Amino acid sequence: MRILFISSTRIGDAVLSTGLLDHLIRRHPGAEVVVACGPAAEGVFARMPNRARTILLEKHRWKLHWLRLWRQVAGTRWDLVVDLRASAFAWTVRAKRRVVMRGGRHPGHRLAQLGALLGLSPPPLPVAWTAPEDRARAAALLPGGSAWIALGPTANWAGKVWPAERFVALFEALTAPGGALPGARAAVLGGPGEVERRMAAPVLAALGDRAVDLVGRLALPEAAAVLARCALFVGNDSGLMHLSAAAGTPTLGLFGPSRVVEYGPSGRRVAAAVAPDSPAGGSMPGLTLEAALAAAEGLLAAKVAA
């Protein structure tokens, strides 16, 4: 069986799509899967079983990226084409079956929208694929002997970023004697580039030798393996948050202006702390330390979802 799976440009959306892919691979264990995605999301699928190859959809003027994709896949007769980009591309190639996401905003969580494409309710949860070498590097970076808290103080725009001093205060509260994770150390993660490094810098400076600086230093499978070793992740609404939830880490997402009803973390141990609405909408400074701490403690105390 041959499957063409056209996924997202953004990391978070790509991670959410892994549940659908995992379902297809389990249902068709002999299938060969070709994934098309944006360059930033390539690592989400790098360790995926049954992956024949990944085709990078780099945007070009006049939508020429679709023509480039067509040239690479038009010679194959596909058993299934799944298009999560809401394009007409699926009808330009030979296929026995086509499943295409409708464009525009839809009610409910993105995961439920994806599951509905194949009639799956509840929808399959995202997964994070890693290899032995990823897990070996994670073990070297985060050795055993103490608990680790992963912090994700960055995001793709400043309006989604919780103040750095509150990340530090939350870590202090969780790791103090009598806290939920006394004596834990921090692993600070973020994407590549100077913008994300500047966002994370105040947190790293405040925590000093209690933190390991992993900002921009990990491939996505390595980041997934690091997150899987952590007792808790706390971070802004980002692809990293979704990757943490997919890795099975207890994941607390921090939300202000972004849509928690559509993009809250999805996994067996997840929670969201949401800034209260104001006339201008929810803002990250409106999310208090007390609210985030209560959510983190409640998440750690909760039983694992079935």
PDB file of C-alpha atoms in Angstrom:
ATOM      1  CA  MET A   1       0.000   0.000   0.000  1.00  0.00           C
ATOM      2  CA  ARG A   2       1.232   3.478  -0.882  1.00  0.00           C
ATOM      3  CA  ILE A   3       0.165   6.485   1.177  1.00  0.00           C
ATOM      4  CA  LEU A   4       0.921  10.134   0.437  1.00  0.00           C
ATOM      5  CA  PHE A   5       0.499  12.223   3.597  1.00  0.00           C
ATOM      6  CA  ILE A   6       0.618  15.995   3.131  1.00  0.00           C
ATOM      7  CA  SER A   7       1.143  17.524   6.546  1.00  0.00           C
ATOM      8  CA  SER A   8       1.767  20.986   7.914  1.00  0.00           C
ATOM      9  CA  THR A   9       4.369  23.714   7.737  1.00  0.00           C
ATOM     10  CA  ARG A  10       4.306  24.427  11.478  1.00  0.00           C
ATOM     11  CA  ILE A  11       5.793  22.013  14.003  1.00  0.00           C
ATOM     12  CA  GLY A  12       2.789  22.007  16.324  1.00  0.00           C
ATOM     13  CA  ASP A  13       0.300  21.099  13.592  1.00  0.00           C
ATOM     14  CA  ALA A  14       2.693  18.462  12.276  1.00  0.00           C
ATOM     15  CA  VAL A  15       2.966  16.875  15.737  1.00  0.00           C
ATOM     16  CA  LEU A  16      -0.815  16.801  16.067  1.00  0.00           C
ATOM     17  CA  SER A  17      -1.018  14.970  12.729  1.00  0.00           C
ATOM     18  CA  THR A  18       1.189  12.115  13.973  1.00  0.00           C
ATOM     19  CA  GLY A  19      -1.759  10.413  15.672  1.00  0.00           C
ATOM     20  CA  LEU A  20      -3.477  10.051  12.313  1.00  0.00           C
ATOM     21  CA  LEU A  21      -0.282   8.712  10.743  1.00  0.00           C
ATOM     22  CA  ASP A  22       0.267   6.280  13.602  1.00  0.00           C
ATOM     23  CA  HIS A  23      -3.283   4.971  13.123  1.00  0.00           C
ATOM     24  CA  LEU A  24      -2.690   4.420   9.404  1.00  0.00           C
ATOM     25  CA  ILE A  25       0.629   2.647  10.004  1.00  0.00           C
ATOM     26  CA  ARG A  26      -0.928   0.340  12.575  1.00  0.00           C
ATOM     27  CA  ARG A  27      -3.888  -0.413  10.322  1.00  0.00           C
ATOM     28  CA  HIS A  28      -1.654  -1.000   7.281  1.00  0.00           C
ATOM     29  CA  PRO A  29       1.633  -2.326   8.707  1.00  0.00           C
ATOM     30  CA  GLY A  30       3.120  -3.017   5.289  1.00  0.00           C
ATOM     31  CA  ALA A  31       2.346   0.395   3.852  1.00  0.00           C
ATOM     32  CA  GLU A  32       4.985   2.707   2.405  1.00  0.00           C
ATOM     33  CA  VAL A  33       4.371   6.302   3.459  1.00  0.00           C
ATOM     34  CA  VAL A  34       5.649   9.419   1.746  1.00  0.00           C
ATOM     35  CA  VAL A  35       5.319  12.546   3.878  1.00  0.00           C
ATOM     36  CA  ALA A  36       5.244  16.066   2.464  1.00  0.00           C
ATOM     37  CA  CYS A  37       5.731  18.856   4.998  1.00  0.00           C
ATOM     38  CA  GLY A  38       7.384  22.200   5.599  1.00  0.00           C
ATOM     39  CA  PRO A  39      11.141  22.275   6.330  1.00  0.00           C
ATOM     40  CA  ALA A  40      10.673  23.207  10.006  1.00  0.00           C
ATOM     41  CA  ALA A  41       8.527  20.117  10.598  1.00  0.00           C
ATOM     42  CA  GLU A  42      10.799  17.609   8.859  1.00  0.00           C
ATOM     43  CA  GLY A  43      12.205  16.255  12.137  1.00  0.00           C
ATOM     44  CA  VAL A  44       8.747  15.351  13.420  1.00  0.00           C
ATOM     45  CA  PHE A  45       8.685  12.494  10.895  1.00  0.00           C
ATOM     46  CA  ALA A  46      12.402  11.642  10.759  1.00  0.00           C
ATOM     47  CA  ARG A  47      12.077   8.473  12.895  1.00  0.00           C
ATOM     48  CA  MET A  48       8.623   7.445  11.701  1.00  0.00           C
ATOM     49  CA  PRO A  49       8.243   3.743  10.860  1.00  0.00           C
ATOM     50  CA  ASN A  50       7.258   2.870   7.284  1.00  0.00           C
ATOM     51  CA  ARG A  51       8.486   6.257   6.010  1.00  0.00           C
ATOM     52  CA  ALA A  52       9.711   5.835   2.454  1.00  0.00           C
ATOM     53  CA  ARG A  53      10.870   9.452   2.223  1.00  0.00           C
ATOM     54  CA  THR A  54      10.029  13.014   3.191  1.00  0.00           C
ATOM     55  CA  ILE A  55       9.433  15.699   0.578  1.00  0.00           C
ATOM     56  CA  LEU A  56       9.992  19.255   1.782  1.00  0.00           C
ATOM     57  CA  LEU A  57       7.350  21.758   0.723  1.00  0.00           C
ATOM     58  CA  GLU A  58       9.272  25.027   0.644  1.00  0.00           C
ATOM     59  CA  LYS A  59       6.916  27.835  -0.302  1.00  0.00           C
ATOM     60  CA  HIS A  60       7.568  29.536  -3.645  1.00  0.00           C
ATOM     61  CA  ARG A  61       5.936  32.388  -5.531  1.00  0.00           C
ATOM     62  CA  TRP A  62       2.801  31.584  -7.506  1.00  0.00           C
ATOM     63  CA  LYS A  63       2.457  28.378  -5.453  1.00  0.00           C
ATOM     64  CA  LEU A  64       5.139  26.650  -7.474  1.00  0.00           C
ATOM     65  CA  HIS A  65       5.849  24.368  -4.507  1.00  0.00           C
ATOM     66  CA  TRP A  66       2.757  22.397  -5.454  1.00  0.00           C
ATOM     67  CA  LEU A  67       4.091  21.891  -8.988  1.00  0.00           C
ATOM     68  CA  ARG A  68       7.395  20.676  -7.566  1.00  0.00           C
ATOM     69  CA  LEU A  69       5.575  18.221  -5.332  1.00  0.00           C
ATOM     70  CA  TRP A  70       3.439  17.026  -8.245  1.00  0.00           C
ATOM     71  CA  ARG A  71       6.524  16.288 -10.322  1.00  0.00           C
ATOM     72  CA  GLN A  72       7.816  14.002  -7.563  1.00  0.00           C
ATOM     73  CA  VAL A  73       4.619  12.045  -6.888  1.00  0.00           C
ATOM     74  CA  ALA A  74       2.531  12.114 -10.082  1.00  0.00           C
ATOM     75  CA  GLY A  75       4.165   8.979 -11.453  1.00  0.00           C
ATOM     76  CA  THR A  76       2.810   6.833  -8.618  1.00  0.00           C
ATOM     77  CA  ARG A  77      -0.697   5.467  -8.262  1.00  0.00           C
ATOM     78  CA  TRP A  78      -1.498   6.065  -4.599  1.00  0.00           C
ATOM     79  CA  ASP A  79      -3.806   3.925  -2.522  1.00  0.00           C
ATOM     80  CA  LEU A  80      -4.509   6.855  -0.209  1.00  0.00           C
ATOM     81  CA  VAL A  81      -3.744  10.573  -0.331  1.00  0.00           C
ATOM     82  CA  VAL A  82      -4.280  12.541   2.888  1.00  0.00           C
ATOM     83  CA  ASP A  83      -4.051  16.321   2.468  1.00  0.00           C
ATOM     84  CA  LEU A  84      -4.111  18.384   5.654  1.00  0.00           C
ATOM     85  CA  ARG A  85      -3.306  21.600   3.762  1.00  0.00           C
ATOM     86  CA  ALA A  86      -6.847  22.053   2.393  1.00  0.00           C
ATOM     87  CA  SER A  87      -5.610  22.211  -1.191  1.00  0.00           C
ATOM     88  CA  ALA A  88      -6.895  20.752  -4.456  1.00  0.00           C
ATOM     89  CA  PHE A  89      -3.666  18.803  -4.895  1.00  0.00           C
ATOM     90  CA  ALA A  90      -5.142  15.388  -4.066  1.00  0.00           C
ATOM     91  CA  TRP A  91      -7.257  15.523  -7.243  1.00  0.00           C
ATOM     92  CA  THR A  92      -4.221  16.134  -9.459  1.00  0.00           C
ATOM     93  CA  VAL A  93      -2.654  12.707  -8.799  1.00  0.00           C
ATOM     94  CA  ARG A  94      -3.930   9.184  -9.339  1.00  0.00           C
ATOM     95  CA  ALA A  95      -5.370   7.759  -6.135  1.00  0.00           C
ATOM     96  CA  LYS A  96      -7.866   5.132  -5.039  1.00  0.00           C
ATOM     97  CA  ARG A  97      -8.954   7.263  -2.092  1.00  0.00           C
ATOM     98  CA  ARG A  98      -8.510  10.897  -1.116  1.00  0.00           C
ATOM     99  CA  VAL A  99      -9.021  12.529   2.273  1.00  0.00           C
ATOM    100  CA  VAL A 100      -8.771  16.323   2.318  1.00  0.00           C
ATOM    101  CA  MET A 101      -9.068  18.726   5.234  1.00  0.00           C
ATOM    102  CA  ARG A 102     -11.482  21.592   4.597  1.00  0.00           C
ATOM    103  CA  GLY A 103     -10.042  25.081   4.749  1.00  0.00           C
ATOM    104  CA  GLY A 104     -10.878  27.769   7.296  1.00  0.00           C
ATOM    105  CA  ARG A 105     -11.517  27.552  11.028  1.00  0.00           C
ATOM    106  CA  HIS A 106     -13.614  24.728  12.434  1.00  0.00           C
ATOM    107  CA  PRO A 107     -15.149  24.201  15.863  1.00  0.00           C
ATOM    108  CA  GLY A 108     -13.441  21.998  18.422  1.00  0.00           C
ATOM    109  CA  HIS A 109      -9.894  20.900  18.960  1.00  0.00           C
ATOM    110  CA  ARG A 110      -7.568  20.400  16.030  1.00  0.00           C
ATOM    111  CA  LEU A 111      -7.059  16.792  17.059  1.00  0.00           C
ATOM    112  CA  ALA A 112     -10.782  16.084  16.806  1.00  0.00           C
ATOM    113  CA  GLN A 113     -10.846  17.757  13.396  1.00  0.00           C
ATOM    114  CA  LEU A 114      -8.071  15.455  12.227  1.00  0.00           C
ATOM    115  CA  GLY A 115      -9.733  12.340  13.630  1.00  0.00           C
ATOM    116  CA  ALA A 116     -12.996  13.232  11.878  1.00  0.00           C
ATOM    117  CA  LEU A 117     -11.256  12.934   8.508  1.00  0.00           C
ATOM    118  CA  LEU A 118     -11.103   9.165   9.012  1.00  0.00           C
ATOM    119  CA  GLY A 119     -14.195   8.890  11.211  1.00  0.00           C
ATOM    120  CA  LEU A 120     -12.133   8.305  14.352  1.00  0.00           C
ATOM    121  CA  SER A 121     -13.736   9.284  17.653  1.00  0.00           C
ATOM    122  CA  PRO A 122     -11.996   9.685  19.985  1.00  0.00           C
ATOM    123  CA  PRO A 123      -9.153  10.761  17.727  1.00  0.00           C
ATOM    124  CA  PRO A 124      -5.785   9.018  18.064  1.00  0.00           C
ATOM    125  CA  LEU A 125      -3.313  10.868  20.270  1.00  0.00           C
ATOM    126  CA  PRO A 126      -0.087  12.270  18.814  1.00  0.00           C
ATOM    127  CA  VAL A 127       3.098  10.228  19.110  1.00  0.00           C
ATOM    128  CA  ALA A 128       6.780  11.181  19.216  1.00  0.00           C
ATOM    129  CA  TRP A 129       9.088   8.853  17.292  1.00  0.00           C
ATOM    130  CA  THR A 130      12.698   8.545  18.474  1.00  0.00           C
ATOM    131  CA  ALA A 131      15.672   6.307  17.724  1.00  0.00           C
ATOM    132  CA  PRO A 132      18.219   4.702  20.091  1.00  0.00           C
ATOM    133  CA  GLU A 133      20.777   7.394  19.268  1.00  0.00           C
ATOM    134  CA  ASP A 134      18.303  10.118  20.257  1.00  0.00           C
ATOM    135  CA  ARG A 135      17.608   8.436  23.571  1.00  0.00           C
ATOM    136  CA  ALA A 136      21.329   7.922  24.192  1.00  0.00           C
ATOM    137  CA  ARG A 137      22.044  11.608  23.671  1.00  0.00           C
ATOM    138  CA  ALA A 138      19.130  12.541  25.930  1.00  0.00           C
ATOM    139  CA  ALA A 139      20.496  10.288  28.673  1.00  0.00           C
ATOM    140  CA  ALA A 140      23.905  11.955  28.377  1.00  0.00           C
ATOM    141  CA  LEU A 141      22.402  15.440  28.529  1.00  0.00           C
ATOM    142  CA  LEU A 142      19.996  14.686  31.388  1.00  0.00           C
ATOM    143  CA  PRO A 143      21.639  12.036  33.559  1.00  0.00           C
ATOM    144  CA  GLY A 144      19.681  10.180  36.204  1.00  0.00           C
ATOM    145  CA  GLY A 145      19.890  10.843  39.906  1.00  0.00           C
ATOM    146  CA  SER A 146      17.496  13.780  40.050  1.00  0.00           C
ATOM    147  CA  ALA A 147      14.211  14.791  38.486  1.00  0.00           C
ATOM    148  CA  TRP A 148      14.181  17.170  35.537  1.00  0.00           C
ATOM    149  CA  ILE A 149      11.681  19.916  34.713  1.00  0.00           C
ATOM    150  CA  ALA A 150      11.605  20.994  31.075  1.00  0.00           C
ATOM    151  CA  LEU A 151      10.915  24.686  30.536  1.00  0.00           C
ATOM    152  CA  GLY A 152       9.785  26.116  27.201  1.00  0.00           C
ATOM    153  CA  PRO A 153       9.976  29.910  27.618  1.00  0.00           C
ATOM    154  CA  THR A 154       9.899  30.709  23.883  1.00  0.00           C
ATOM    155  CA  ALA A 155       7.205  30.911  21.200  1.00  0.00           C
ATOM    156  CA  ASN A 156       6.821  31.997  17.593  1.00  0.00           C
ATOM    157  CA  TRP A 157       5.585  35.457  18.597  1.00  0.00           C
ATOM    158  CA  ALA A 158       6.039  37.603  21.673  1.00  0.00           C
ATOM    159  CA  GLY A 159       2.334  37.787  22.553  1.00  0.00           C
ATOM    160  CA  LYS A 160       2.387  34.080  23.494  1.00  0.00           C
ATOM    161  CA  VAL A 161       5.356  34.377  25.866  1.00  0.00           C
ATOM    162  CA  TRP A 162       4.836  34.224  29.642  1.00  0.00           C
ATOM    163  CA  PRO A 163       7.151  36.614  31.526  1.00  0.00           C
ATOM    164  CA  ALA A 164      10.566  35.065  32.155  1.00  0.00           C
ATOM    165  CA  GLU A 165      10.568  35.947  35.858  1.00  0.00           C
ATOM    166  CA  ARG A 166       7.407  33.866  36.336  1.00  0.00           C
ATOM    167  CA  PHE A 167       9.018  30.830  34.740  1.00  0.00           C
ATOM    168  CA  VAL A 168      11.832  31.232  37.250  1.00  0.00           C
ATOM    169  CA  ALA A 169       9.447  31.722  40.187  1.00  0.00           C
ATOM    170  CA  LEU A 170       7.405  28.685  39.163  1.00  0.00           C
ATOM    171  CA  PHE A 171      10.529  26.551  38.970  1.00  0.00           C
ATOM    172  CA  GLU A 172      11.617  27.789  42.404  1.00  0.00           C
ATOM    173  CA  ALA A 173       8.236  26.919  43.910  1.00  0.00           C
ATOM    174  CA  LEU A 174       8.137  23.437  42.394  1.00  0.00           C
ATOM    175  CA  THR A 175      11.682  22.538  43.405  1.00  0.00           C
ATOM    176  CA  ALA A 176      11.783  24.028  46.914  1.00  0.00           C
ATOM    177  CA  PRO A 177      11.628  21.718  49.971  1.00  0.00           C
ATOM    178  CA  GLY A 178       7.999  20.761  50.259  1.00  0.00           C
ATOM    179  CA  GLY A 179       7.382  21.496  46.572  1.00  0.00           C
ATOM    180  CA  ALA A 180       6.015  18.991  44.091  1.00  0.00           C
ATOM    181  CA  LEU A 181       9.489  18.179  42.685  1.00  0.00           C
ATOM    182  CA  PRO A 182      12.010  19.159  45.373  1.00  0.00           C
ATOM    183  CA  GLY A 183      15.598  19.387  44.150  1.00  0.00           C
ATOM    184  CA  ALA A 184      14.716  18.981  40.474  1.00  0.00           C
ATOM    185  CA  ARG A 185      16.900  20.575  37.816  1.00  0.00           C
ATOM    186  CA  ALA A 186      15.788  22.463  34.710  1.00  0.00           C
ATOM    187  CA  ALA A 187      16.225  21.659  31.044  1.00  0.00           C
ATOM    188  CA  VAL A 188      15.532  24.837  29.060  1.00  0.00           C
ATOM    189  CA  LEU A 189      14.485  24.179  25.474  1.00  0.00           C
ATOM    190  CA  GLY A 190      13.721  26.372  22.483  1.00  0.00           C
ATOM    191  CA  GLY A 191      14.080  26.534  18.750  1.00  0.00           C
ATOM    192  CA  PRO A 192      17.033  27.715  16.684  1.00  0.00           C
ATOM    193  CA  GLY A 193      17.810  31.351  16.031  1.00  0.00           C
ATOM    194  CA  GLU A 194      18.646  34.500  17.952  1.00  0.00           C
ATOM    195  CA  VAL A 195      15.029  35.463  18.655  1.00  0.00           C
ATOM    196  CA  GLU A 196      14.333  32.308  20.633  1.00  0.00           C
ATOM    197  CA  ARG A 197      17.707  32.538  22.369  1.00  0.00           C
ATOM    198  CA  ARG A 198      16.880  36.063  23.534  1.00  0.00           C
ATOM    199  CA  MET A 199      13.533  34.878  24.885  1.00  0.00           C
ATOM    200  CA  ALA A 200      15.188  32.111  26.888  1.00  0.00           C
ATOM    201  CA  ALA A 201      18.226  34.092  28.059  1.00  0.00           C
ATOM    202  CA  PRO A 202      16.678  35.643  31.217  1.00  0.00           C
ATOM    203  CA  VAL A 203      15.500  32.214  32.435  1.00  0.00           C
ATOM    204  CA  LEU A 204      18.909  30.658  31.839  1.00  0.00           C
ATOM    205  CA  ALA A 205      20.675  33.543  33.547  1.00  0.00           C
ATOM    206  CA  ALA A 206      18.457  33.344  36.627  1.00  0.00           C
ATOM    207  CA  LEU A 207      18.738  29.567  37.043  1.00  0.00           C
ATOM    208  CA  GLY A 208      22.492  29.383  36.463  1.00  0.00           C
ATOM    209  CA  ASP A 209      24.006  25.952  37.052  1.00  0.00           C
ATOM    210  CA  ARG A 210      20.629  24.500  38.003  1.00  0.00           C
ATOM    211  CA  ALA A 211      19.687  24.527  34.294  1.00  0.00           C
ATOM    212  CA  VAL A 212      20.966  22.832  31.157  1.00  0.00           C
ATOM    213  CA  ASP A 213      20.878  25.100  28.112  1.00  0.00           C
ATOM    214  CA  LEU A 214      19.369  23.178  25.178  1.00  0.00           C
ATOM    215  CA  VAL A 215      17.978  26.147  23.244  1.00  0.00           C
ATOM    216  CA  GLY A 216      18.514  25.571  19.531  1.00  0.00           C
ATOM    217  CA  ARG A 217      20.840  22.643  20.199  1.00  0.00           C
ATOM    218  CA  LEU A 218      18.596  19.659  19.499  1.00  0.00           C
ATOM    219  CA  ALA A 219      17.056  18.060  16.457  1.00  0.00           C
ATOM    220  CA  LEU A 220      13.363  17.383  16.984  1.00  0.00           C
ATOM    221  CA  PRO A 221      13.777  13.626  17.674  1.00  0.00           C
ATOM    222  CA  GLU A 222      16.463  14.476  20.236  1.00  0.00           C
ATOM    223  CA  ALA A 223      14.163  17.047  21.827  1.00  0.00           C
ATOM    224  CA  ALA A 224      11.417  14.411  22.051  1.00  0.00           C
ATOM    225  CA  ALA A 225      13.809  12.014  23.772  1.00  0.00           C
ATOM    226  CA  VAL A 226      14.918  14.729  26.214  1.00  0.00           C
ATOM    227  CA  LEU A 227      11.319  15.596  27.015  1.00  0.00           C
ATOM    228  CA  ALA A 228      10.479  11.946  27.637  1.00  0.00           C
ATOM    229  CA  ARG A 229      13.073  11.921  30.460  1.00  0.00           C
ATOM    230  CA  CYS A 230      11.455  14.885  32.247  1.00  0.00           C
ATOM    231  CA  ALA A 231       9.008  14.731  35.142  1.00  0.00           C
ATOM    232  CA  LEU A 232       7.189  17.842  33.903  1.00  0.00           C
ATOM    233  CA  PHE A 233       7.124  20.287  31.016  1.00  0.00           C
ATOM    234  CA  VAL A 234       5.929  23.863  31.449  1.00  0.00           C
ATOM    235  CA  GLY A 235       5.906  26.067  28.399  1.00  0.00           C
ATOM    236  CA  ASN A 236       4.160  28.537  26.146  1.00  0.00           C
ATOM    237  CA  ASP A 237       1.837  27.468  23.352  1.00  0.00           C
ATOM    238  CA  SER A 238       4.366  26.181  20.814  1.00  0.00           C
ATOM    239  CA  GLY A 239       5.431  23.194  18.781  1.00  0.00           C
ATOM    240  CA  LEU A 240       7.629  22.193  21.698  1.00  0.00           C
ATOM    241  CA  MET A 241       4.570  21.997  23.948  1.00  0.00           C
ATOM    242  CA  HIS A 242       2.847  19.645  21.502  1.00  0.00           C
ATOM    243  CA  LEU A 243       5.993  17.541  21.159  1.00  0.00           C
ATOM    244  CA  SER A 244       6.202  17.187  24.937  1.00  0.00           C
ATOM    245  CA  ALA A 245       2.612  15.992  25.169  1.00  0.00           C
ATOM    246  CA  ALA A 246       3.235  13.511  22.342  1.00  0.00           C
ATOM    247  CA  ALA A 247       6.317  12.202  24.171  1.00  0.00           C
ATOM    248  CA  GLY A 248       4.145  11.314  27.169  1.00  0.00           C
ATOM    249  CA  THR A 249       5.621  13.923  29.506  1.00  0.00           C
ATOM    250  CA  PRO A 250       3.211  15.590  31.955  1.00  0.00           C
ATOM    251  CA  THR A 251       2.708  18.791  29.983  1.00  0.00           C
ATOM    252  CA  LEU A 252       1.394  22.150  31.171  1.00  0.00           C
ATOM    253  CA  GLY A 253       0.673  24.602  28.360  1.00  0.00           C
ATOM    254  CA  LEU A 254       0.480  28.313  29.148  1.00  0.00           C
ATOM    255  CA  PHE A 255      -2.098  30.211  27.114  1.00  0.00           C
ATOM    256  CA  GLY A 256      -3.067  33.830  26.636  1.00  0.00           C
ATOM    257  CA  PRO A 257      -4.217  35.145  23.253  1.00  0.00           C
ATOM    258  CA  SER A 258      -3.972  31.814  21.404  1.00  0.00           C
ATOM    259  CA  ARG A 259      -6.918  29.431  21.189  1.00  0.00           C
ATOM    260  CA  VAL A 260      -6.682  26.788  23.902  1.00  0.00           C
ATOM    261  CA  VAL A 261      -9.951  25.189  22.721  1.00  0.00           C
ATOM    262  CA  GLU A 262      -8.294  24.455  19.384  1.00  0.00           C
ATOM    263  CA  TYR A 263      -4.639  24.009  20.300  1.00  0.00           C
ATOM    264  CA  GLY A 264      -4.428  22.937  23.936  1.00  0.00           C
ATOM    265  CA  PRO A 265      -1.880  20.157  24.559  1.00  0.00           C
ATOM    266  CA  SER A 266      -3.087  16.661  23.622  1.00  0.00           C
ATOM    267  CA  GLY A 267      -1.853  13.628  25.517  1.00  0.00           C
ATOM    268  CA  ARG A 268      -2.522  11.339  28.458  1.00  0.00           C
ATOM    269  CA  ARG A 269      -1.092  13.762  31.039  1.00  0.00           C
ATOM    270  CA  VAL A 270      -1.793  17.328  29.989  1.00  0.00           C
ATOM    271  CA  ALA A 271      -3.238  20.533  31.384  1.00  0.00           C
ATOM    272  CA  ALA A 272      -3.514  24.176  30.399  1.00  0.00           C
ATOM    273  CA  ALA A 273      -3.253  27.349  32.464  1.00  0.00           C
ATOM    274  CA  VAL A 274      -5.162  30.102  30.693  1.00  0.00           C
ATOM    275  CA  ALA A 275      -4.945  33.857  31.210  1.00  0.00           C
ATOM    276  CA  PRO A 276      -8.342  35.361  32.101  1.00  0.00           C
ATOM    277  CA  ASP A 277     -10.139  37.340  29.438  1.00  0.00           C
ATOM    278  CA  SER A 278      -9.924  41.110  29.461  1.00  0.00           C
ATOM    279  CA  PRO A 279     -11.384  43.738  27.120  1.00  0.00           C
ATOM    280  CA  ALA A 280      -8.333  43.150  24.932  1.00  0.00           C
ATOM    281  CA  GLY A 281      -8.517  39.364  25.264  1.00  0.00           C
ATOM    282  CA  GLY A 282      -6.347  37.037  27.313  1.00  0.00           C
ATOM    283  CA  SER A 283      -2.770  38.240  27.704  1.00  0.00           C
ATOM    284  CA  MET A 284       0.207  36.345  29.055  1.00  0.00           C
ATOM    285  CA  PRO A 285       0.976  38.906  31.815  1.00  0.00           C
ATOM    286  CA  GLY A 286      -2.561  38.240  33.058  1.00  0.00           C
ATOM    287  CA  LEU A 287      -1.699  34.608  33.780  1.00  0.00           C
ATOM    288  CA  THR A 288      -0.606  34.597  37.422  1.00  0.00           C
ATOM    289  CA  LEU A 289       2.123  32.546  39.013  1.00  0.00           C
ATOM    290  CA  GLU A 290      -0.438  31.150  41.457  1.00  0.00           C
ATOM    291  CA  ALA A 291      -2.680  29.878  38.641  1.00  0.00           C
ATOM    292  CA  ALA A 292       0.201  28.207  36.817  1.00  0.00           C
ATOM    293  CA  LEU A 293       1.548  26.641  40.006  1.00  0.00           C
ATOM    294  CA  ALA A 294      -1.862  25.230  40.929  1.00  0.00           C
ATOM    295  CA  ALA A 295      -2.212  23.761  37.435  1.00  0.00           C
ATOM    296  CA  ALA A 296       1.267  22.199  37.588  1.00  0.00           C
ATOM    297  CA  GLU A 297       0.648  20.669  40.995  1.00  0.00           C
ATOM    298  CA  GLY A 298      -2.729  19.352  39.931  1.00  0.00           C
ATOM    299  CA  LEU A 299      -1.224  17.793  36.813  1.00  0.00           C
ATOM    300  CA  LEU A 300       1.504  16.044  38.795  1.00  0.00           C
ATOM    301  CA  ALA A 301      -1.026  14.753  41.320  1.00  0.00           C
ATOM    302  CA  ALA A 302      -3.506  13.494  38.729  1.00  0.00           C
ATOM    303  CA  LYS A 303      -3.718   9.886  37.623  1.00  0.00           C
ATOM    304  CA  VAL A 304      -2.631   8.981  34.111  1.00  0.00           C
ATOM    305  CA  ALA A 305      -5.534   9.051  31.667  1.00  0.00           C
ATOM    306  CA  ALA A 306      -6.551   5.694  30.246  1.00  0.00           C
TER     307      ALA A 306
END
